[in-house]
Amino acid sequence: MAARVPTFDVTAGAPSELASAGATARVHGSAACPAPVTGWRRVAADWMVVSGATGVCHLLGAATSLLLKLLLTPAQMGVWQAVKLFLNYGNYANLGVSKGAVRDFTIALGQGHTAKAKRGLDLAFTVNTLSSVAYAVVLIGVGAWIGLSGGGAWAGAWAGGLAVVGALAVLSRYVTFHVTILRAKQDFKATSQLSILEAVLTLAVCGLAAWRWGLWGLYLATLTVLVAGLIFVWRRRAVTLNWAWDQHEIGRLIAIGGPILLAGTVSTLFRSLDKLMILGYLSDREYQLGCYSAALMVTVQLYGLGNMLSMVMGPRYAETFGRSGDRGAVAQLAARATELTAAAIALPAGLAIVAAPAVLGRLLPDYQPGLAPLVWLVPGVVALCVALPAAQYLVAVKYQNRALAAVAAATLLAALGNHLALAGGYGLVGVAAATALGYVVYSVLAVSISLWPQLDRPVRRRYLAMLGLTLVPTVGLAIALERLQPGVAAGCLTTLTKVVLVALVWAVTVLIGWHHGGWAAATGRPHR
């Protein structure tokens, strides 16, 4: 059995160096613009790369979603939406080993001891492969059972989808792990290139296959796209992964990554709860979920933008903590990053509320029942995006156990709200309202157990004031305009007027934040 890799201790090393680093972090944290190790200029450059790639991917993703909805019926889209859930769940079959290994690796980057963490990555690779194969066997078995039982008109589509997802799970886990390592190394150029490659191939290959062979073509095309991603990460991998086994060290990594994994699993359930409740409660479940997917097409893109921006900062929290050991400095850095994320997400959120119902209502008239929920779902997703830095902070400073409590409480609340909405006959709008309430509650809980205790009173006031400045005017105006003149019934001129008003208000708030909120410091030189 291999020797155990020692646990990383952020207090280890030369006391004078860490004391100096901690003092530096605290100085920067109390200054007008607390900075990460590499400085805000590098962050701004990474944000531009990620934002540009995300913008391209969102355009291609929107085109893909529209194309698939034109080629497939709402019922077929409902089956596809449900089958994709099982692919997402495959990322949680490794018991958290990979998350623990990457967390150690990122902290080690700040300490300059990355060689120690390489062993953990090898162990995570081994466990990832074995666990994803086991998950694939289960899915293929369930798919075969559904196909042989012959229950329902969609039994064959469900069976084939689960079998294909079983194969996808193994490949996806390998690709996802390499992407996570690339992000830990802050190689956002490579990850952005991969995102664009997958988006282009998805539009071309999945669109062509769905047009030619329907839902079955979509299954096989998705597999083709993932194989292309596999080839890319293998050529651009940040480290070479090898087979390794150390039961004791794997247990330690599970102890670290298990709570992160469990919180991630519950978070995935939390974000997909509305779809699961629709499938479980409504008799025409495939049709209803297919219509609801029109709203999800918008909110998934919005959440993806917030998630991509937060990923730029995620490794920097752990790097800062590894170098300084100062949780307060990391909290102030996360609070400032939250402000910038909120400013970036406010405009697309406002535009989604006022423009998406009008555009999609004309392009996809069969999906109109699923557009009304947007006015509820978009503010809820904004709240989720605001909570992302808080959740990343908890992982970076070794408080991952706390993250589970917030998401579990919010999930129970959302489940109860969805039950009452569906049982009371409030339909898709009721589901969206209950889901949005759960998202807002989660955001409040996540911040209250992470950043809030580490921030002093002036920083707390600033945090609330800047979030209010960036979000309330833009999103509030968009909701008010959509309530006064619903987009589905509005003409082109009305929709254009609403878009211009929302964009102007957002521009004013950003200018105020830039000149009076200290955001101009993002172009300053790195603090070291």
Short mmCIF file of C-alpha atoms in Angstrom, two decimals:
data_model
loop_
_atom_site.label_atom_id
_atom_site.label_comp_id
_atom_site.label_asym_id
_atom_site.label_seq_id
_atom_site.Cartn_x
_atom_site.Cartn_y
_atom_site.Cartn_z
CA MET A 1 0.00 0.00 0.00
CA ALA A 2 1.34 3.42 -0.86
CA ALA A 3 2.41 5.79 1.86
CA ARG A 4 -0.19 8.19 3.06
CA VAL A 5 -0.06 11.71 1.68
CA PRO A 6 0.01 14.19 4.58
CA THR A 7 -2.89 16.52 5.20
CA PHE A 8 -2.24 20.07 4.09
CA ASP A 9 -2.11 22.58 6.94
CA VAL A 10 -2.38 26.23 5.99
CA THR A 11 -0.59 27.19 9.19
CA ALA A 12 2.48 25.15 8.28
CA GLY A 13 5.65 26.69 6.90
CA ALA A 14 7.73 29.68 7.89
CA PRO A 15 5.77 31.71 10.51
CA SER A 16 7.24 34.99 9.39
CA GLU A 17 6.16 34.44 5.77
CA LEU A 18 2.60 33.45 6.68
CA ALA A 19 2.27 36.25 9.18
CA SER A 20 3.37 38.70 6.53
CA ALA A 21 0.99 37.19 3.98
CA GLY A 22 -1.90 37.30 6.43
CA ALA A 23 -1.16 40.90 7.31
CA THR A 24 -1.03 41.79 3.65
CA ALA A 25 -4.36 40.09 3.01
CA ARG A 26 -5.96 41.95 5.89
CA VAL A 27 -4.62 45.28 4.67
CA HIS A 28 -5.96 44.67 1.21
CA GLY A 29 -9.22 43.37 2.64
CA SER A 30 -9.83 46.59 4.53
CA ALA A 31 -8.77 48.75 1.61
CA ALA A 32 -11.06 50.09 -1.05
CA CYS A 33 -10.58 46.98 -3.18
CA PRO A 34 -9.42 43.70 -1.57
CA ALA A 35 -7.42 41.80 -4.17
CA PRO A 36 -6.70 38.12 -4.89
CA VAL A 37 -3.13 36.84 -5.05
CA THR A 38 -2.83 37.44 -8.80
CA GLY A 39 -4.55 40.83 -8.61
CA TRP A 40 -7.79 42.17 -10.07
CA ARG A 41 -6.19 42.89 -13.44
CA ARG A 42 -5.68 39.16 -14.03
CA VAL A 43 -9.21 38.51 -12.76
CA ALA A 44 -10.57 41.06 -15.21
CA ALA A 45 -8.66 39.40 -18.05
CA ASP A 46 -9.97 35.96 -17.07
CA TRP A 47 -13.48 37.34 -16.75
CA MET A 48 -13.23 38.79 -20.26
CA VAL A 49 -12.09 35.43 -21.66
CA VAL A 50 -14.79 33.50 -19.81
CA SER A 51 -17.48 36.09 -20.52
CA GLY A 52 -16.65 36.21 -24.21
CA ALA A 53 -16.70 32.42 -24.46
CA THR A 54 -19.87 32.24 -22.38
CA GLY A 55 -21.56 34.81 -24.59
CA VAL A 56 -20.71 32.81 -27.69
CA CYS A 57 -21.84 29.59 -26.01
CA HIS A 58 -25.10 31.18 -24.89
CA LEU A 59 -25.87 32.32 -28.41
CA LEU A 60 -25.07 28.90 -29.79
CA GLY A 61 -26.93 27.25 -26.92
CA ALA A 62 -30.01 29.37 -27.53
CA ALA A 63 -29.88 28.53 -31.23
CA THR A 64 -29.53 24.84 -30.38
CA SER A 65 -32.46 24.94 -27.95
CA LEU A 66 -34.66 26.70 -30.48
CA LEU A 67 -33.66 24.28 -33.23
CA LEU A 68 -34.36 21.22 -31.08
CA LYS A 69 -37.74 22.59 -30.04
CA LEU A 70 -38.60 23.11 -33.69
CA LEU A 71 -37.51 19.55 -34.56
CA LEU A 72 -38.93 17.73 -31.53
CA THR A 73 -42.38 17.74 -29.95
CA PRO A 74 -42.93 19.06 -26.40
CA ALA A 75 -43.34 15.47 -25.19
CA GLN A 76 -40.01 14.44 -26.74
CA MET A 77 -38.35 17.46 -25.16
CA GLY A 78 -39.83 16.42 -21.82
CA VAL A 79 -38.21 12.99 -22.09
CA TRP A 80 -34.89 14.59 -23.09
CA GLN A 81 -34.99 17.02 -20.15
CA ALA A 82 -35.65 14.17 -17.74
CA VAL A 83 -32.96 11.88 -19.16
CA LYS A 84 -30.34 14.64 -18.89
CA LEU A 85 -30.93 14.80 -15.14
CA PHE A 86 -29.39 11.34 -14.75
CA LEU A 87 -26.27 12.46 -16.60
CA ASN A 88 -25.84 15.32 -14.11
CA TYR A 89 -26.25 12.95 -11.19
CA GLY A 90 -23.36 10.84 -12.50
CA ASN A 91 -20.91 13.50 -11.32
CA TYR A 92 -21.70 12.55 -7.72
CA ALA A 93 -20.94 8.83 -7.87
CA ASN A 94 -17.34 9.12 -6.58
CA LEU A 95 -18.21 9.92 -2.93
CA GLY A 96 -16.42 13.27 -3.08
CA VAL A 97 -12.87 12.02 -3.61
CA SER A 98 -12.28 14.27 -6.61
CA LYS A 99 -13.61 17.34 -4.81
CA GLY A 100 -11.37 16.70 -1.83
CA ALA A 101 -8.36 16.16 -4.07
CA VAL A 102 -8.95 19.33 -6.09
CA ARG A 103 -9.55 21.37 -2.91
CA ASP A 104 -6.18 20.19 -1.55
CA PHE A 105 -4.53 20.85 -4.91
CA THR A 106 -5.85 24.43 -5.09
CA ILE A 107 -4.73 25.25 -1.56
CA ALA A 108 -1.35 23.72 -2.39
CA LEU A 109 -1.03 26.12 -5.33
CA GLY A 110 -1.11 29.00 -2.86
CA GLN A 111 1.48 27.28 -0.66
CA GLY A 112 3.74 26.30 -3.55
CA HIS A 113 3.62 22.57 -2.70
CA THR A 114 1.73 21.15 -5.67
CA ALA A 115 3.81 17.97 -5.84
CA LYS A 116 2.20 16.78 -2.61
CA ALA A 117 -1.28 17.10 -4.06
CA LYS A 118 -0.56 15.14 -7.27
CA ARG A 119 -1.05 11.83 -5.44
CA GLY A 120 -4.56 12.86 -4.45
CA LEU A 121 -5.45 13.65 -8.06
CA ASP A 122 -4.29 10.18 -9.14
CA LEU A 123 -6.40 8.54 -6.45
CA ALA A 124 -9.39 10.64 -7.47
CA PHE A 125 -8.94 9.59 -11.10
CA THR A 126 -9.03 5.92 -10.11
CA VAL A 127 -12.12 6.27 -7.93
CA ASN A 128 -13.84 8.43 -10.58
CA THR A 129 -13.37 5.77 -13.23
CA LEU A 130 -14.54 2.84 -11.11
CA SER A 131 -17.55 4.65 -9.64
CA SER A 132 -18.74 6.04 -12.99
CA VAL A 133 -18.57 2.57 -14.54
CA ALA A 134 -20.69 1.22 -11.69
CA TYR A 135 -23.20 4.05 -12.17
CA ALA A 136 -23.33 3.31 -15.91
CA VAL A 137 -24.09 -0.37 -15.24
CA VAL A 138 -27.01 0.63 -13.01
CA LEU A 139 -28.46 3.03 -15.60
CA ILE A 140 -28.11 0.52 -18.42
CA GLY A 141 -29.81 -2.10 -16.26
CA VAL A 142 -32.70 0.21 -15.42
CA GLY A 143 -33.04 1.15 -19.08
CA ALA A 144 -33.15 -2.52 -20.10
CA TRP A 145 -35.81 -3.24 -17.47
CA ILE A 146 -37.99 -0.34 -18.68
CA GLY A 147 -37.59 -1.46 -22.30
CA LEU A 148 -38.48 -5.07 -21.55
CA SER A 149 -41.45 -4.15 -19.35
CA GLY A 150 -43.02 -2.23 -22.25
CA GLY A 151 -44.84 0.16 -19.95
CA GLY A 152 -46.20 3.28 -21.62
CA ALA A 153 -45.88 4.84 -25.02
CA TRP A 154 -42.49 6.32 -24.18
CA ALA A 155 -40.90 3.19 -22.69
CA GLY A 156 -38.54 2.72 -25.63
CA ALA A 157 -37.37 6.35 -25.55
CA TRP A 158 -36.75 6.16 -21.79
CA ALA A 159 -34.88 2.86 -22.10
CA GLY A 160 -32.65 4.07 -24.93
CA GLY A 161 -31.97 7.38 -23.22
CA LEU A 162 -30.88 5.75 -19.95
CA ALA A 163 -28.62 3.31 -21.79
CA VAL A 164 -26.91 6.13 -23.69
CA VAL A 165 -26.59 8.22 -20.52
CA GLY A 166 -24.86 5.26 -18.88
CA ALA A 167 -22.15 5.42 -21.53
CA LEU A 168 -22.03 9.21 -21.32
CA ALA A 169 -21.54 9.11 -17.55
CA VAL A 170 -18.12 7.44 -17.80
CA LEU A 171 -16.82 9.83 -20.44
CA SER A 172 -18.37 12.89 -18.79
CA ARG A 173 -16.74 12.16 -15.44
CA TYR A 174 -13.29 12.01 -17.04
CA VAL A 175 -13.81 15.23 -18.98
CA THR A 176 -15.32 17.07 -16.01
CA PHE A 177 -12.44 16.13 -13.72
CA HIS A 178 -9.83 17.42 -16.16
CA VAL A 179 -11.80 20.64 -16.63
CA THR A 180 -11.90 21.11 -12.84
CA ILE A 181 -8.12 20.71 -12.65
CA LEU A 182 -7.64 23.21 -15.48
CA ARG A 183 -9.80 25.72 -13.58
CA ALA A 184 -7.82 25.10 -10.40
CA LYS A 185 -4.69 25.99 -12.40
CA GLN A 186 -6.58 29.08 -13.64
CA ASP A 187 -6.22 27.98 -17.27
CA PHE A 188 -9.51 29.55 -18.28
CA LYS A 189 -8.38 29.93 -21.87
CA ALA A 190 -8.40 26.15 -22.37
CA THR A 191 -11.72 25.64 -20.57
CA SER A 192 -13.29 28.45 -22.62
CA GLN A 193 -12.05 26.88 -25.84
CA LEU A 194 -13.61 23.59 -24.79
CA SER A 195 -16.92 25.28 -24.06
CA ILE A 196 -17.00 26.88 -27.50
CA LEU A 197 -16.02 23.61 -29.18
CA GLU A 198 -18.82 21.73 -27.44
CA ALA A 199 -21.35 24.46 -28.21
CA VAL A 200 -20.48 24.51 -31.92
CA LEU A 201 -20.59 20.73 -32.20
CA THR A 202 -23.83 20.53 -30.24
CA LEU A 203 -25.55 22.95 -32.60
CA ALA A 204 -24.24 21.25 -35.75
CA VAL A 205 -24.21 17.58 -34.83
CA CYS A 206 -27.22 17.43 -32.50
CA GLY A 207 -29.32 19.60 -34.79
CA LEU A 208 -28.53 17.49 -37.84
CA ALA A 209 -29.05 14.20 -35.99
CA ALA A 210 -32.34 15.31 -34.44
CA TRP A 211 -33.59 16.45 -37.85
CA ARG A 212 -32.64 13.11 -39.40
CA TRP A 213 -33.45 10.61 -36.65
CA GLY A 214 -35.43 12.51 -34.01
CA LEU A 215 -34.87 11.82 -30.31
CA TRP A 216 -32.66 8.79 -31.00
CA GLY A 217 -30.42 10.90 -33.18
CA LEU A 218 -30.12 13.42 -30.37
CA TYR A 219 -28.95 10.67 -28.01
CA LEU A 220 -26.19 9.50 -30.33
CA ALA A 221 -25.13 13.04 -31.29
CA THR A 222 -24.67 13.93 -27.62
CA LEU A 223 -22.32 10.98 -27.29
CA THR A 224 -20.36 12.21 -30.31
CA VAL A 225 -19.95 15.70 -28.83
CA LEU A 226 -18.67 14.26 -25.55
CA VAL A 227 -16.08 12.14 -27.35
CA ALA A 228 -14.78 15.31 -29.01
CA GLY A 229 -14.50 16.94 -25.58
CA LEU A 230 -12.63 13.90 -24.31
CA ILE A 231 -10.05 14.24 -27.08
CA PHE A 232 -9.63 17.96 -26.33
CA VAL A 233 -8.99 17.59 -22.58
CA TRP A 234 -6.62 14.71 -23.17
CA ARG A 235 -4.50 16.93 -25.42
CA ARG A 236 -4.72 20.02 -23.16
CA ARG A 237 -4.66 18.31 -19.75
CA ALA A 238 -2.98 20.21 -16.91
CA VAL A 239 -1.59 17.03 -15.31
CA THR A 240 -1.12 13.44 -16.39
CA LEU A 241 -3.32 11.18 -14.27
CA ASN A 242 -2.20 7.68 -13.31
CA TRP A 243 -3.86 4.71 -11.66
CA ALA A 244 -3.23 4.64 -7.91
CA TRP A 245 -4.79 3.17 -4.79
CA ASP A 246 -4.38 4.04 -1.12
CA GLN A 247 -7.41 3.15 0.95
CA HIS A 248 -6.40 5.29 3.93
CA GLU A 249 -5.74 8.39 1.83
CA ILE A 250 -8.95 7.84 -0.16
CA GLY A 251 -10.80 7.80 3.15
CA ARG A 252 -9.24 11.13 4.09
CA LEU A 253 -10.24 12.66 0.75
CA ILE A 254 -13.79 11.34 1.18
CA ALA A 255 -13.92 13.01 4.62
CA ILE A 256 -12.99 16.30 2.96
CA GLY A 257 -14.94 15.97 -0.27
CA GLY A 258 -17.93 14.01 1.04
CA PRO A 259 -19.67 17.04 2.55
CA ILE A 260 -18.85 19.05 -0.59
CA LEU A 261 -20.26 16.24 -2.71
CA LEU A 262 -23.37 15.85 -0.57
CA ALA A 263 -24.00 19.59 -0.71
CA GLY A 264 -23.49 19.46 -4.48
CA THR A 265 -25.85 16.50 -4.81
CA VAL A 266 -28.55 18.22 -2.79
CA SER A 267 -27.88 21.42 -4.75
CA THR A 268 -28.41 19.56 -8.03
CA LEU A 269 -31.63 18.10 -6.63
CA PHE A 270 -32.57 21.60 -5.48
CA ARG A 271 -32.10 23.07 -8.97
CA SER A 272 -33.95 20.21 -10.66
CA LEU A 273 -36.71 19.86 -8.06
CA ASP A 274 -39.26 21.78 -10.12
CA LYS A 275 -38.79 19.43 -13.07
CA LEU A 276 -39.06 16.35 -10.86
CA MET A 277 -42.23 17.67 -9.20
CA ILE A 278 -43.82 18.35 -12.59
CA LEU A 279 -43.02 14.77 -13.65
CA GLY A 280 -44.43 13.38 -10.43
CA TYR A 281 -47.64 15.40 -10.10
CA LEU A 282 -49.05 16.12 -13.55
CA SER A 283 -50.82 13.55 -15.72
CA ASP A 284 -49.55 15.08 -18.98
CA ARG A 285 -46.06 15.31 -17.49
CA GLU A 286 -44.08 15.07 -20.73
CA TYR A 287 -46.03 17.90 -22.35
CA GLN A 288 -45.94 20.15 -19.28
CA LEU A 289 -42.22 19.65 -18.72
CA GLY A 290 -41.60 20.24 -22.40
CA CYS A 291 -43.42 23.58 -22.20
CA TYR A 292 -41.62 24.45 -18.96
CA SER A 293 -38.33 23.80 -20.77
CA ALA A 294 -38.91 27.01 -22.72
CA ALA A 295 -38.44 28.98 -19.49
CA LEU A 296 -35.59 26.72 -18.43
CA MET A 297 -33.84 27.41 -21.72
CA VAL A 298 -33.48 31.02 -20.55
CA THR A 299 -32.73 30.45 -16.87
CA VAL A 300 -30.17 27.72 -17.51
CA GLN A 301 -28.22 30.12 -19.72
CA LEU A 302 -28.49 32.83 -17.06
CA TYR A 303 -27.28 30.55 -14.29
CA GLY A 304 -24.51 29.32 -16.55
CA LEU A 305 -23.26 32.88 -16.96
CA GLY A 306 -23.21 33.46 -13.21
CA ASN A 307 -21.57 30.10 -12.62
CA MET A 308 -18.85 30.72 -15.19
CA LEU A 309 -18.02 34.10 -13.67
CA SER A 310 -17.85 32.64 -10.18
CA MET A 311 -15.58 29.85 -11.38
CA VAL A 312 -12.96 32.44 -12.24
CA MET A 313 -12.85 33.44 -8.58
CA GLY A 314 -13.31 30.00 -6.98
CA PRO A 315 -9.68 28.86 -7.24
CA ARG A 316 -8.50 32.26 -6.05
CA TYR A 317 -10.32 31.93 -2.72
CA ALA A 318 -8.47 28.68 -1.94
CA GLU A 319 -5.20 30.13 -3.26
CA THR A 320 -5.58 33.19 -1.01
CA PHE A 321 -6.41 30.99 1.97
CA GLY A 322 -3.47 28.69 1.25
CA ARG A 323 -1.08 31.65 1.18
CA SER A 324 -2.42 33.66 4.14
CA GLY A 325 -4.61 31.37 6.28
CA ASP A 326 -6.88 34.41 6.86
CA ARG A 327 -10.60 33.58 6.52
CA GLY A 328 -11.58 37.21 6.95
CA ALA A 329 -9.51 38.29 3.96
CA VAL A 330 -11.07 35.54 1.84
CA ALA A 331 -14.56 36.60 2.95
CA GLN A 332 -13.94 40.23 1.96
CA LEU A 333 -12.59 39.06 -1.40
CA ALA A 334 -15.70 36.93 -1.95
CA ALA A 335 -17.96 39.83 -0.96
CA ARG A 336 -16.34 42.10 -3.54
CA ALA A 337 -16.56 39.39 -6.18
CA THR A 338 -20.28 39.02 -5.39
CA GLU A 339 -20.81 42.69 -6.21
CA LEU A 340 -19.11 42.34 -9.59
CA THR A 341 -21.01 39.13 -10.39
CA ALA A 342 -24.31 40.80 -9.50
CA ALA A 343 -23.49 43.75 -11.76
CA ALA A 344 -22.68 41.41 -14.65
CA ILE A 345 -25.79 39.25 -14.21
CA ALA A 346 -28.30 42.09 -13.72
CA LEU A 347 -28.49 43.15 -17.39
CA PRO A 348 -29.07 39.69 -18.95
CA ALA A 349 -31.58 38.97 -16.17
CA GLY A 350 -33.54 42.13 -16.90
CA LEU A 351 -33.45 41.54 -20.64
CA ALA A 352 -34.59 37.94 -20.15
CA ILE A 353 -37.68 39.11 -18.29
CA VAL A 354 -38.76 41.74 -20.84
CA ALA A 355 -37.58 40.21 -24.11
CA ALA A 356 -37.60 36.42 -23.84
CA PRO A 357 -41.43 35.99 -23.59
CA ALA A 358 -42.00 38.15 -26.67
CA VAL A 359 -39.29 36.49 -28.78
CA LEU A 360 -39.95 32.89 -27.75
CA GLY A 361 -43.71 33.36 -27.89
CA ARG A 362 -43.44 34.10 -31.59
CA LEU A 363 -40.78 31.55 -32.41
CA LEU A 364 -42.27 28.71 -30.34
CA PRO A 365 -46.05 29.21 -30.13
CA ASP A 366 -46.56 25.61 -28.97
CA TYR A 367 -44.45 26.32 -25.88
CA GLN A 368 -46.27 29.48 -24.74
CA PRO A 369 -47.64 27.89 -21.52
CA GLY A 370 -44.04 27.65 -20.31
CA LEU A 371 -43.16 31.33 -20.77
CA ALA A 372 -45.23 32.89 -18.00
CA PRO A 373 -43.00 31.33 -15.27
CA LEU A 374 -40.04 33.42 -16.45
CA VAL A 375 -41.00 36.48 -14.43
CA TRP A 376 -40.63 34.35 -11.28
CA LEU A 377 -37.75 32.10 -12.24
CA VAL A 378 -35.33 34.79 -13.41
CA PRO A 379 -35.15 36.69 -10.06
CA GLY A 380 -34.78 33.36 -8.29
CA VAL A 381 -31.85 32.36 -10.50
CA VAL A 382 -30.25 35.76 -9.87
CA ALA A 383 -30.40 34.96 -6.14
CA LEU A 384 -28.68 31.63 -6.85
CA CYS A 385 -25.89 33.40 -8.74
CA VAL A 386 -25.38 35.83 -5.87
CA ALA A 387 -24.98 32.88 -3.48
CA LEU A 388 -22.25 31.19 -5.54
CA PRO A 389 -19.26 33.10 -4.03
CA ALA A 390 -20.56 32.34 -0.53
CA ALA A 391 -20.71 28.62 -1.27
CA GLN A 392 -17.24 28.67 -2.82
CA TYR A 393 -15.89 30.50 0.22
CA LEU A 394 -17.11 27.71 2.52
CA VAL A 395 -15.25 25.10 0.48
CA ALA A 396 -12.07 27.16 0.23
CA VAL A 397 -11.73 27.78 3.99
CA LYS A 398 -12.60 24.20 5.01
CA TYR A 399 -16.13 24.98 6.21
CA GLN A 400 -17.73 22.69 3.64
CA ASN A 401 -19.99 21.05 6.24
CA ARG A 402 -21.94 24.28 6.63
CA ALA A 403 -22.92 24.47 2.97
CA LEU A 404 -25.11 21.37 3.28
CA ALA A 405 -27.33 22.88 5.97
CA ALA A 406 -28.35 25.86 3.84
CA VAL A 407 -29.17 23.93 0.68
CA ALA A 408 -31.01 21.16 2.59
CA ALA A 409 -33.28 23.67 4.34
CA ALA A 410 -34.01 25.51 1.10
CA THR A 411 -34.73 22.23 -0.72
CA LEU A 412 -37.32 21.22 1.89
CA LEU A 413 -38.97 24.63 1.61
CA ALA A 414 -39.02 24.47 -2.21
CA ALA A 415 -40.44 20.93 -2.13
CA LEU A 416 -43.25 22.03 0.17
CA GLY A 417 -43.96 25.08 -1.96
CA ASN A 418 -44.04 23.03 -5.16
CA HIS A 419 -46.38 20.50 -3.55
CA LEU A 420 -48.80 23.22 -2.48
CA ALA A 421 -48.64 24.89 -5.89
CA LEU A 422 -49.29 21.70 -7.86
CA ALA A 423 -51.87 20.29 -5.45
CA GLY A 424 -53.65 23.65 -5.45
CA GLY A 425 -53.88 23.74 -9.23
CA TYR A 426 -51.55 26.72 -9.75
CA GLY A 427 -49.72 24.95 -12.55
CA LEU A 428 -46.35 25.96 -13.97
CA VAL A 429 -46.53 29.53 -12.64
CA GLY A 430 -47.07 28.21 -9.13
CA VAL A 431 -44.10 25.87 -9.52
CA ALA A 432 -41.92 28.76 -10.68
CA ALA A 433 -42.99 30.99 -7.77
CA ALA A 434 -42.29 28.27 -5.19
CA THR A 435 -38.94 27.49 -6.80
CA ALA A 436 -37.91 31.15 -6.84
CA LEU A 437 -38.80 31.51 -3.15
CA GLY A 438 -36.59 28.53 -2.36
CA TYR A 439 -33.72 30.08 -4.31
CA VAL A 440 -34.00 33.38 -2.45
CA VAL A 441 -34.11 31.64 0.95
CA TYR A 442 -31.05 29.60 0.02
CA SER A 443 -29.12 32.72 -0.96
CA VAL A 444 -29.89 34.40 2.36
CA LEU A 445 -28.94 31.31 4.35
CA ALA A 446 -25.72 30.72 2.43
CA VAL A 447 -24.47 34.27 2.95
CA SER A 448 -25.52 34.32 6.62
CA ILE A 449 -23.41 31.25 7.50
CA SER A 450 -20.38 32.12 5.38
CA LEU A 451 -19.43 35.71 4.59
CA TRP A 452 -21.62 37.57 7.06
CA PRO A 453 -19.86 36.46 10.31
CA GLN A 454 -16.47 37.40 8.84
CA LEU A 455 -17.42 40.90 7.71
CA ASP A 456 -17.42 43.92 10.01
CA ARG A 457 -20.33 46.34 10.09
CA PRO A 458 -19.08 48.84 7.45
CA VAL A 459 -18.30 46.03 5.00
CA ARG A 460 -21.73 44.49 5.63
CA ARG A 461 -23.43 47.80 4.88
CA ARG A 462 -21.41 48.17 1.72
CA TYR A 463 -22.24 44.59 0.67
CA LEU A 464 -26.00 45.14 1.00
CA ALA A 465 -25.88 48.59 -0.57
CA MET A 466 -23.94 47.46 -3.62
CA LEU A 467 -26.16 44.42 -4.18
CA GLY A 468 -29.18 46.68 -3.92
CA LEU A 469 -27.66 49.13 -6.40
CA THR A 470 -26.74 46.49 -8.97
CA LEU A 471 -29.86 44.33 -8.81
CA VAL A 472 -32.96 46.15 -7.57
CA PRO A 473 -33.27 48.97 -10.16
CA THR A 474 -32.62 46.80 -13.22
CA VAL A 475 -34.47 43.61 -12.26
CA GLY A 476 -37.24 45.51 -10.46
CA LEU A 477 -37.91 47.71 -13.49
CA ALA A 478 -37.97 44.66 -15.77
CA ILE A 479 -40.54 42.91 -13.57
CA ALA A 480 -42.71 46.03 -13.40
CA LEU A 481 -42.61 46.53 -17.18
CA GLU A 482 -43.46 42.89 -17.84
CA ARG A 483 -46.36 43.03 -15.40
CA LEU A 484 -47.74 46.18 -17.02
CA GLN A 485 -47.42 44.82 -20.58
CA PRO A 486 -46.81 41.04 -20.83
CA GLY A 487 -44.29 40.21 -23.52
CA VAL A 488 -46.35 37.51 -25.23
CA ALA A 489 -49.01 40.09 -26.11
CA ALA A 490 -46.65 43.04 -26.69
CA GLY A 491 -45.67 44.36 -30.09
CA CYS A 492 -42.12 44.75 -31.37
CA LEU A 493 -41.97 48.47 -30.54
CA THR A 494 -43.16 47.89 -26.97
CA THR A 495 -40.62 45.13 -26.44
CA LEU A 496 -37.82 47.28 -27.87
CA THR A 497 -38.81 50.16 -25.58
CA LYS A 498 -38.69 47.90 -22.53
CA VAL A 499 -35.27 46.59 -23.55
CA VAL A 500 -33.86 50.12 -23.95
CA LEU A 501 -35.23 51.26 -20.58
CA VAL A 502 -33.79 48.26 -18.75
CA ALA A 503 -30.39 48.70 -20.45
CA LEU A 504 -30.25 52.41 -19.58
CA VAL A 505 -31.04 51.81 -15.92
CA TRP A 506 -28.41 49.08 -15.75
CA ALA A 507 -25.80 51.37 -17.37
CA VAL A 508 -26.47 54.09 -14.80
CA THR A 509 -26.08 51.69 -11.87
CA VAL A 510 -22.82 50.32 -13.27
CA LEU A 511 -21.43 53.82 -13.73
CA ILE A 512 -22.29 54.66 -10.13
CA GLY A 513 -20.61 51.48 -8.93
CA TRP A 514 -17.57 52.09 -11.11
CA HIS A 515 -16.96 55.64 -9.88
CA HIS A 516 -18.19 55.45 -6.28
CA GLY A 517 -17.97 51.76 -5.41
CA GLY A 518 -14.27 51.22 -6.05
CA TRP A 519 -14.75 48.89 -9.02
CA ALA A 520 -12.19 50.83 -11.04
CA ALA A 521 -9.58 49.12 -8.88
CA ALA A 522 -10.17 45.98 -10.96
CA THR A 523 -7.72 47.45 -13.49
CA GLY A 524 -5.05 48.03 -10.87
CA ARG A 525 -1.82 46.11 -10.46
CA PRO A 526 -1.71 42.85 -8.48
CA HIS A 527 -1.02 43.02 -4.76
CA ARG A 528 1.66 40.63 -3.61
#
